[in-house]
């Protein structure tokens, strides 16, 4: 009987220790995520030549929409030829009829090159059902390529992929994870 009580007590202590370690690890992960979020610079309107709220730009070439940009607010700095954006959503219309939507908390657009940087909860969604999540992304307009060095989560109907860093070529329709790639096959058949 005494051995049973000791075994039960040790089991309770062991389980309690495991729970405490799990809680501590989760708190450390949350603390690290908050520290990373604090590193993201806030958009300042000081020195802005112009500030607009609830904007939408559309670019058309030869009667066809090539991209749209929506933002909660935009600050223009003409001397630097840049736009700073809040709550950004950009839709790129590809020649084959598909579209890719990229959104993020804050963005920076270089007006001369149309290159863009997005920071904070960046989400890329394609019309063929793929989703990519990361913390920051840069887009090079001339090459139609998006890239990040941050951790990425990519998900489609049949696959889930995680890794660190990526390069997406929208015209060539390629996606490359730069390191630590892990894939999970969702499997299963429809019907």
PDB file of C-alpha atoms in Angstrom:
ATOM      1  CA  UNK A   1       0.000   0.000   0.000  1.00  0.00           C
ATOM      2  CA  UNK A   2       2.823   2.374   0.901  1.00  0.00           C
ATOM      3  CA  UNK A   3       4.574   1.618  -2.430  1.00  0.00           C
ATOM      4  CA  UNK A   4       1.365   2.385  -4.313  1.00  0.00           C
ATOM      5  CA  UNK A   5       1.034   5.775  -2.585  1.00  0.00           C
ATOM      6  CA  UNK A   6       4.674   6.598  -3.394  1.00  0.00           C
ATOM      7  CA  UNK A   7       4.200   5.512  -7.036  1.00  0.00           C
ATOM      8  CA  UNK A   8       1.063   7.665  -7.346  1.00  0.00           C
ATOM      9  CA  UNK A   9       2.820  10.643  -5.737  1.00  0.00           C
ATOM     10  CA  UNK A  10       5.828  10.268  -8.065  1.00  0.00           C
ATOM     11  CA  UNK A  11       3.500   9.993 -11.089  1.00  0.00           C
ATOM     12  CA  UNK A  12       1.664  13.162 -10.061  1.00  0.00           C
ATOM     13  CA  UNK A  13       4.963  14.998  -9.543  1.00  0.00           C
ATOM     14  CA  UNK A  14       6.264  13.784 -12.919  1.00  0.00           C
ATOM     15  CA  UNK A  15       3.092  14.835 -14.752  1.00  0.00           C
ATOM     16  CA  UNK A  16       3.118  18.190 -12.938  1.00  0.00           C
ATOM     17  CA  UNK A  17       6.748  18.710 -13.930  1.00  0.00           C
ATOM     18  CA  UNK A  18       5.983  17.936 -17.574  1.00  0.00           C
ATOM     19  CA  UNK A  19       3.047  20.371 -17.542  1.00  0.00           C
ATOM     20  CA  UNK A  20       5.210  23.105 -15.989  1.00  0.00           C
ATOM     21  CA  UNK A  21       7.989  22.582 -18.554  1.00  0.00           C
ATOM     22  CA  UNK A  22       5.428  22.686 -21.402  1.00  0.00           C
ATOM     23  CA  UNK A  23       3.936  25.919 -20.073  1.00  0.00           C
ATOM     24  CA  UNK A  24       7.390  27.470 -19.689  1.00  0.00           C
ATOM     25  CA  UNK A  25       8.375  26.518 -23.267  1.00  0.00           C
ATOM     26  CA  UNK A  26       5.109  27.982 -24.638  1.00  0.00           C
ATOM     27  CA  UNK A  27       5.636  31.207 -22.689  1.00  0.00           C
ATOM     28  CA  UNK A  28       9.179  31.503 -24.043  1.00  0.00           C
ATOM     29  CA  UNK A  29       7.892  30.994 -27.615  1.00  0.00           C
ATOM     30  CA  UNK A  30       5.239  33.693 -27.111  1.00  0.00           C
ATOM     31  CA  UNK A  31       7.812  36.037 -25.593  1.00  0.00           C
ATOM     32  CA  UNK A  32      10.113  35.488 -28.592  1.00  0.00           C
ATOM     33  CA  UNK A  33       7.225  36.123 -31.027  1.00  0.00           C
ATOM     34  CA  UNK A  34       6.335  39.373 -29.227  1.00  0.00           C
ATOM     35  CA  UNK A  35       9.976  40.501 -29.317  1.00  0.00           C
ATOM     36  CA  UNK A  36      10.096  39.820 -33.076  1.00  0.00           C
ATOM     37  CA  UNK A  37       6.862  41.775 -33.612  1.00  0.00           C
ATOM     38  CA  UNK A  38       8.315  44.740 -31.714  1.00  0.00           C
ATOM     39  CA  UNK A  39      11.261  44.831 -34.148  1.00  0.00           C
ATOM     40  CA  UNK A  40       8.889  45.627 -37.033  1.00  0.00           C
ATOM     41  CA  UNK A  41       9.046  49.382 -37.561  1.00  0.00           C
ATOM     42  CA  UNK A  42       5.815  51.344 -37.262  1.00  0.00           C
ATOM     43  CA  UNK A  43       4.820  53.662 -40.079  1.00  0.00           C
ATOM     44  CA  UNK A  44       5.348  57.288 -39.182  1.00  0.00           C
ATOM     45  CA  UNK A  45       3.482  60.027 -40.997  1.00  0.00           C
ATOM     46  CA  UNK A  46       6.049  62.649 -40.026  1.00  0.00           C
ATOM     47  CA  UNK A  47       7.665  64.161 -43.081  1.00  0.00           C
ATOM     48  CA  UNK A  48       5.104  62.650 -45.446  1.00  0.00           C
ATOM     49  CA  UNK A  49       4.221  64.853 -48.401  1.00  0.00           C
ATOM     50  CA  UNK A  50       0.741  63.396 -48.601  1.00  0.00           C
ATOM     51  CA  UNK A  51      -1.430  60.985 -46.590  1.00  0.00           C
ATOM     52  CA  UNK A  52      -4.563  59.244 -47.830  1.00  0.00           C
ATOM     53  CA  UNK A  53      -6.921  56.745 -46.225  1.00  0.00           C
ATOM     54  CA  UNK A  54      -8.846  53.847 -47.764  1.00  0.00           C
ATOM     55  CA  UNK A  55      -7.134  53.880 -51.140  1.00  0.00           C
ATOM     56  CA  UNK A  56      -7.256  51.628 -54.203  1.00  0.00           C
ATOM     57  CA  UNK A  57      -4.940  51.751 -57.230  1.00  0.00           C
ATOM     58  CA  UNK A  58      -5.461  49.724 -60.404  1.00  0.00           C
ATOM     59  CA  UNK A  59      -2.951  49.327 -63.244  1.00  0.00           C
ATOM     60  CA  UNK A  60      -4.127  48.309 -66.703  1.00  0.00           C
ATOM     61  CA  UNK A  61      -2.061  47.496 -69.779  1.00  0.00           C
ATOM     62  CA  UNK A  62      -3.633  46.973 -73.202  1.00  0.00           C
ATOM     63  CA  UNK A  63      -7.110  46.903 -71.650  1.00  0.00           C
ATOM     64  CA  UNK A  64      -6.194  44.184 -69.140  1.00  0.00           C
ATOM     65  CA  UNK A  65      -5.804  44.650 -65.373  1.00  0.00           C
ATOM     66  CA  UNK A  66      -2.243  43.784 -64.308  1.00  0.00           C
ATOM     67  CA  UNK A  67      -2.474  44.596 -60.600  1.00  0.00           C
ATOM     68  CA  UNK A  68      -4.575  46.256 -57.887  1.00  0.00           C
ATOM     69  CA  UNK A  69      -3.440  47.709 -54.588  1.00  0.00           C
ATOM     70  CA  UNK A  70      -5.696  48.450 -51.618  1.00  0.00           C
ATOM     71  CA  UNK A  71      -4.621  49.919 -48.273  1.00  0.00           C
ATOM     72  CA  UNK A  72      -6.205  51.320 -45.143  1.00  0.00           C
ATOM     73  CA  UNK A  73      -3.795  54.268 -45.272  1.00  0.00           C
ATOM     74  CA  UNK A  74      -0.925  55.466 -47.435  1.00  0.00           C
ATOM     75  CA  UNK A  75       1.811  58.036 -46.847  1.00  0.00           C
ATOM     76  CA  UNK A  76       3.722  59.387 -49.844  1.00  0.00           C
ATOM     77  CA  UNK A  77       7.317  60.611 -49.635  1.00  0.00           C
ATOM     78  CA  UNK A  78       7.985  62.239 -53.017  1.00  0.00           C
ATOM     79  CA  UNK A  79      11.618  63.089 -52.286  1.00  0.00           C
ATOM     80  CA  UNK A  80      12.375  59.396 -51.749  1.00  0.00           C
ATOM     81  CA  UNK A  81       9.799  58.251 -54.320  1.00  0.00           C
ATOM     82  CA  UNK A  82       8.253  55.751 -51.876  1.00  0.00           C
ATOM     83  CA  UNK A  83       4.832  54.952 -50.454  1.00  0.00           C
ATOM     84  CA  UNK A  84       4.330  53.566 -46.939  1.00  0.00           C
ATOM     85  CA  UNK A  85       1.152  51.527 -46.566  1.00  0.00           C
ATOM     86  CA  UNK A  86      -0.980  50.159 -43.720  1.00  0.00           C
ATOM     87  CA  UNK A  87      -3.174  47.031 -43.992  1.00  0.00           C
ATOM     88  CA  UNK A  88      -2.089  46.267 -47.540  1.00  0.00           C
ATOM     89  CA  UNK A  89      -3.633  43.957 -50.144  1.00  0.00           C
ATOM     90  CA  UNK A  90      -2.179  43.563 -53.638  1.00  0.00           C
ATOM     91  CA  UNK A  91      -3.693  41.423 -56.390  1.00  0.00           C
ATOM     92  CA  UNK A  92      -1.466  40.435 -59.342  1.00  0.00           C
ATOM     93  CA  UNK A  93      -3.288  39.269 -62.470  1.00  0.00           C
ATOM     94  CA  UNK A  94      -1.227  36.759 -64.438  1.00  0.00           C
ATOM     95  CA  UNK A  95      -1.383  36.353 -68.211  1.00  0.00           C
ATOM     96  CA  UNK A  96      -2.922  32.873 -67.925  1.00  0.00           C
ATOM     97  CA  UNK A  97      -5.978  34.245 -66.084  1.00  0.00           C
ATOM     98  CA  UNK A  98      -4.921  33.265 -62.573  1.00  0.00           C
ATOM     99  CA  UNK A  99      -4.404  35.833 -59.845  1.00  0.00           C
ATOM    100  CA  UNK A 100      -2.275  36.003 -56.712  1.00  0.00           C
ATOM    101  CA  UNK A 101      -3.289  38.075 -53.696  1.00  0.00           C
ATOM    102  CA  UNK A 102      -0.615  39.208 -51.239  1.00  0.00           C
ATOM    103  CA  UNK A 103      -1.547  40.970 -47.998  1.00  0.00           C
ATOM    104  CA  UNK A 104       0.297  42.244 -44.925  1.00  0.00           C
ATOM    105  CA  UNK A 105       0.136  44.667 -42.009  1.00  0.00           C
ATOM    106  CA  UNK A 106       2.561  47.235 -43.439  1.00  0.00           C
ATOM    107  CA  UNK A 107       4.190  47.810 -46.779  1.00  0.00           C
ATOM    108  CA  UNK A 108       6.637  49.949 -48.683  1.00  0.00           C
ATOM    109  CA  UNK A 109       6.355  50.569 -52.427  1.00  0.00           C
ATOM    110  CA  UNK A 110       9.186  52.027 -54.499  1.00  0.00           C
ATOM    111  CA  UNK A 111       7.209  54.051 -57.040  1.00  0.00           C
ATOM    112  CA  UNK A 112       9.835  54.092 -59.783  1.00  0.00           C
ATOM    113  CA  UNK A 113      10.382  50.305 -59.889  1.00  0.00           C
ATOM    114  CA  UNK A 114       7.045  49.144 -58.371  1.00  0.00           C
ATOM    115  CA  UNK A 115       9.070  46.889 -56.071  1.00  0.00           C
ATOM    116  CA  UNK A 116       7.381  46.222 -52.749  1.00  0.00           C
ATOM    117  CA  UNK A 117       8.197  45.044 -49.233  1.00  0.00           C
ATOM    118  CA  UNK A 118       5.522  43.695 -46.881  1.00  0.00           C
ATOM    119  CA  UNK A 119       5.914  43.112 -43.139  1.00  0.00           C
ATOM    120  CA  UNK A 120       3.642  41.539 -40.549  1.00  0.00           C
ATOM    121  CA  UNK A 121       1.284  38.596 -41.099  1.00  0.00           C
ATOM    122  CA  UNK A 122       2.101  38.299 -44.783  1.00  0.00           C
ATOM    123  CA  UNK A 123      -0.296  36.010 -46.631  1.00  0.00           C
ATOM    124  CA  UNK A 124      -0.079  34.984 -50.300  1.00  0.00           C
ATOM    125  CA  UNK A 125      -3.136  33.250 -51.797  1.00  0.00           C
ATOM    126  CA  UNK A 126      -3.429  31.966 -55.375  1.00  0.00           C
ATOM    127  CA  UNK A 127      -6.686  31.374 -57.220  1.00  0.00           C
ATOM    128  CA  UNK A 128      -5.706  27.728 -57.664  1.00  0.00           C
ATOM    129  CA  UNK A 129      -5.969  27.121 -53.917  1.00  0.00           C
ATOM    130  CA  UNK A 130      -2.463  27.606 -52.528  1.00  0.00           C
ATOM    131  CA  UNK A 131      -1.709  29.653 -49.391  1.00  0.00           C
ATOM    132  CA  UNK A 132       1.629  30.882 -48.104  1.00  0.00           C
ATOM    133  CA  UNK A 133       2.170  32.510 -44.698  1.00  0.00           C
ATOM    134  CA  UNK A 134       5.308  34.301 -43.522  1.00  0.00           C
ATOM    135  CA  UNK A 135       6.318  37.392 -41.551  1.00  0.00           C
ATOM    136  CA  UNK A 136       7.865  39.476 -44.346  1.00  0.00           C
ATOM    137  CA  UNK A 137       8.224  39.380 -48.118  1.00  0.00           C
ATOM    138  CA  UNK A 138       9.806  41.452 -50.855  1.00  0.00           C
ATOM    139  CA  UNK A 139       8.495  41.600 -54.424  1.00  0.00           C
ATOM    140  CA  UNK A 140      10.553  42.515 -57.495  1.00  0.00           C
ATOM    141  CA  UNK A 141       8.134  43.813 -60.128  1.00  0.00           C
ATOM    142  CA  UNK A 142      10.422  43.501 -63.162  1.00  0.00           C
ATOM    143  CA  UNK A 143      11.078  39.784 -62.577  1.00  0.00           C
ATOM    144  CA  UNK A 144       7.674  39.024 -60.964  1.00  0.00           C
ATOM    145  CA  UNK A 145       9.485  37.316 -58.058  1.00  0.00           C
ATOM    146  CA  UNK A 146       8.632  37.340 -54.357  1.00  0.00           C
ATOM    147  CA  UNK A 147      11.133  36.298 -51.681  1.00  0.00           C
ATOM    148  CA  UNK A 148      11.662  36.069 -47.926  1.00  0.00           C
ATOM    149  CA  UNK A 149      14.315  34.785 -45.540  1.00  0.00           C
ATOM    150  CA  UNK A 150      11.722  34.240 -42.762  1.00  0.00           C
ATOM    151  CA  UNK A 151      10.047  30.936 -41.857  1.00  0.00           C
ATOM    152  CA  UNK A 152       7.279  30.010 -44.318  1.00  0.00           C
ATOM    153  CA  UNK A 153       4.181  27.807 -44.254  1.00  0.00           C
ATOM    154  CA  UNK A 154       2.836  26.720 -47.634  1.00  0.00           C
ATOM    155  CA  UNK A 155      -0.401  24.792 -47.982  1.00  0.00           C
ATOM    156  CA  UNK A 156      -2.380  23.330 -50.844  1.00  0.00           C
ATOM    157  CA  UNK A 157      -5.197  20.835 -51.148  1.00  0.00           C
ATOM    158  CA  UNK A 158      -2.902  17.795 -50.877  1.00  0.00           C
ATOM    159  CA  UNK A 159       0.306  19.126 -49.292  1.00  0.00           C
ATOM    160  CA  UNK A 160       1.648  21.195 -46.415  1.00  0.00           C
ATOM    161  CA  UNK A 161       5.210  22.498 -46.541  1.00  0.00           C
ATOM    162  CA  UNK A 162       7.230  24.455 -43.987  1.00  0.00           C
ATOM    163  CA  UNK A 163      10.736  25.831 -44.187  1.00  0.00           C
ATOM    164  CA  UNK A 164      12.962  28.866 -43.881  1.00  0.00           C
ATOM    165  CA  UNK A 165      13.185  31.312 -46.751  1.00  0.00           C
ATOM    166  CA  UNK A 166      11.532  31.045 -50.148  1.00  0.00           C
ATOM    167  CA  UNK A 167      11.518  32.338 -53.687  1.00  0.00           C
ATOM    168  CA  UNK A 168       8.344  32.462 -55.802  1.00  0.00           C
ATOM    169  CA  UNK A 169       8.543  33.139 -59.543  1.00  0.00           C
ATOM    170  CA  UNK A 170       5.017  34.080 -60.585  1.00  0.00           C
ATOM    171  CA  UNK A 171       5.635  33.967 -64.336  1.00  0.00           C
ATOM    172  CA  UNK A 172       7.541  30.652 -64.325  1.00  0.00           C
ATOM    173  CA  UNK A 173       5.045  29.282 -61.763  1.00  0.00           C
ATOM    174  CA  UNK A 174       7.821  27.986 -59.494  1.00  0.00           C
ATOM    175  CA  UNK A 175       8.192  27.969 -55.732  1.00  0.00           C
ATOM    176  CA  UNK A 176      11.457  27.207 -53.938  1.00  0.00           C
ATOM    177  CA  UNK A 177      12.007  26.773 -50.182  1.00  0.00           C
ATOM    178  CA  UNK A 178      15.576  27.828 -49.386  1.00  0.00           C
ATOM    179  CA  UNK A 179      16.300  25.680 -46.286  1.00  0.00           C
ATOM    180  CA  UNK A 180      14.849  23.412 -43.587  1.00  0.00           C
ATOM    181  CA  UNK A 181      12.077  22.222 -45.914  1.00  0.00           C
ATOM    182  CA  UNK A 182       9.591  19.751 -44.425  1.00  0.00           C
ATOM    183  CA  UNK A 183       6.607  18.415 -46.310  1.00  0.00           C
ATOM    184  CA  UNK A 184       3.486  16.671 -45.138  1.00  0.00           C
ATOM    185  CA  UNK A 185       1.303  14.832 -47.604  1.00  0.00           C
ATOM    186  CA  UNK A 186      -2.345  15.278 -46.715  1.00  0.00           C
ATOM    187  CA  UNK A 187      -3.249  12.225 -48.792  1.00  0.00           C
ATOM    188  CA  UNK A 188      -6.706  10.938 -49.329  1.00  0.00           C
ATOM    189  CA  UNK A 189      -8.746  10.888 -52.483  1.00  0.00           C
ATOM    190  CA  UNK A 190     -11.835  12.832 -53.300  1.00  0.00           C
ATOM    191  CA  UNK A 191     -15.024  11.085 -54.187  1.00  0.00           C
TER     192      UNK A 191
END
